């Protein structure tokens, strides 16, 4: 066997039965094939490209490929004597068609019929026009993104839509960002505006912060924000008092979060010790002459007058361990918030919460200003009302979206350890149709 390897590699073979041939043979000694019907195989056989599922290697096509465009192949040498009985016509035809999937390299012929090697990297492609409606991968720009957020072409994880959110509606604006340390954004918000029965304007902002130690905190904050926002925008046009509307909106948001814990028994079997989904909530309603705030948890509302010579104020009290220590007179505020237990909340929305106690308060400011509704991801870096006022741009009432971006940037510049969400509402509410400049 070893002695046959160089002979097979060096000598041509019969095109019918692939039996090795000797130089000068005019008939195959194995099958009797008439070699005069086929030109001799060139020394350098070009690589053939394939299209379709099957390839038929006709001798005429090989000869033309071997000689290129210089002219027809040279005529075969004339036979030296009468040929023996030839093989049946079907056997003398071109070699049988072979499915491309079954072909393998032939080192002697220098032709590779199998699939080319897979490249280590794929070049970026233009998006497939058929995927115009579907979300296209930000990495390869060609693959469709599946429901889990991964590209079906290259497997790249896509940025989550909630990592950074912005919204401006009329004179109200909000921005939410994942921050620099969290792997996802568990905050959510709703902003909107409507008209009171007398035609006066009403502005609404709801901000929710998911409790990270709970199950699905991002779902909890989203459900609470959406439910509370819809409740306010539906109740205010009917003539409900803003403070009562805020109370009922918080109760509705609590029911929405509680419903998230009603999972199938199979889900509880896989994670029996997980806490129920939970979040905090803070909101504000602004009309032409009234400011109403409501909250459960440690997200806050600040008041910053347009005249910065007037003092700003914090309008909410945290449901937290630190706030309890201060109200009980056991610690001053600096000591309480320096403690590692400071941010342990004592009130939240969720099926495992204590008895729900929505807090609401109403104010009648005597001057224009801006209401800041935010999570602790912001006020951790501007805790005092004076610090918050210093971080707020002077034109916040006229450019609420820009000012909200600035406040979020302030938190990120400070370290961005938590999700950051802030909504800005001008007071008094401008007449319908007036927006940000």
PDB file of N, CA and C in Angstrom, residues 45 106 149 195 198 210 250 365 423:
ATOM      1  N   UNK A  45      -4.603  21.407 -12.482  1.00  0.00           N
ATOM      2  CA  UNK A  45      -6.046  21.501 -12.619  1.00  0.00           C
ATOM      3  C   UNK A  45      -6.556  22.654 -11.773  1.00  0.00           C
ATOM      4  N   UNK A 106      -9.500  16.138  -2.782  1.00  0.00           N
ATOM      5  CA  UNK A 106      -8.665  15.194  -3.520  1.00  0.00           C
ATOM      6  C   UNK A 106      -7.287  15.831  -3.670  1.00  0.00           C
ATOM      7  N   UNK A 149     -33.274  39.388  24.238  1.00  0.00           N
ATOM      8  CA  UNK A 149     -32.317  40.478  24.092  1.00  0.00           C
ATOM      9  C   UNK A 149     -30.988  40.074  23.500  1.00  0.00           C
ATOM     10  N   UNK A 195     -56.150  68.295  31.784  1.00  0.00           N
ATOM     11  CA  UNK A 195     -56.917  69.497  32.109  1.00  0.00           C
ATOM     12  C   UNK A 195     -57.929  69.185  33.201  1.00  0.00           C
ATOM     13  N   UNK A 198     -62.374  72.757  35.089  1.00  0.00           N
ATOM     14  CA  UNK A 198     -62.521  74.177  34.760  1.00  0.00           C
ATOM     15  C   UNK A 198     -61.607  74.602  33.612  1.00  0.00           C
ATOM     16  N   UNK A 210     -37.287  50.372  42.287  1.00  0.00           N
ATOM     17  CA  UNK A 210     -37.425  48.965  42.635  1.00  0.00           C
ATOM     18  C   UNK A 210     -36.534  48.576  43.802  1.00  0.00           C
ATOM     19  N   UNK A 250     -51.835  55.885  44.698  1.00  0.00           N
ATOM     20  CA  UNK A 250     -50.840  55.067  45.407  1.00  0.00           C
ATOM     21  C   UNK A 250     -51.439  53.725  45.790  1.00  0.00           C
ATOM     22  N   UNK A 365     -47.462  77.216  47.125  1.00  0.00           N
ATOM     23  CA  UNK A 365     -46.323  78.135  47.047  1.00  0.00           C
ATOM     24  C   UNK A 365     -46.772  79.537  46.624  1.00  0.00           C
ATOM     25  N   UNK A 423     -37.620  63.582  37.800  1.00  0.00           N
ATOM     26  CA  UNK A 423     -38.644  64.260  37.001  1.00  0.00           C
ATOM     27  C   UNK A 423     -38.737  65.700  37.482  1.00  0.00           C
TER      28      UNK A 423
END
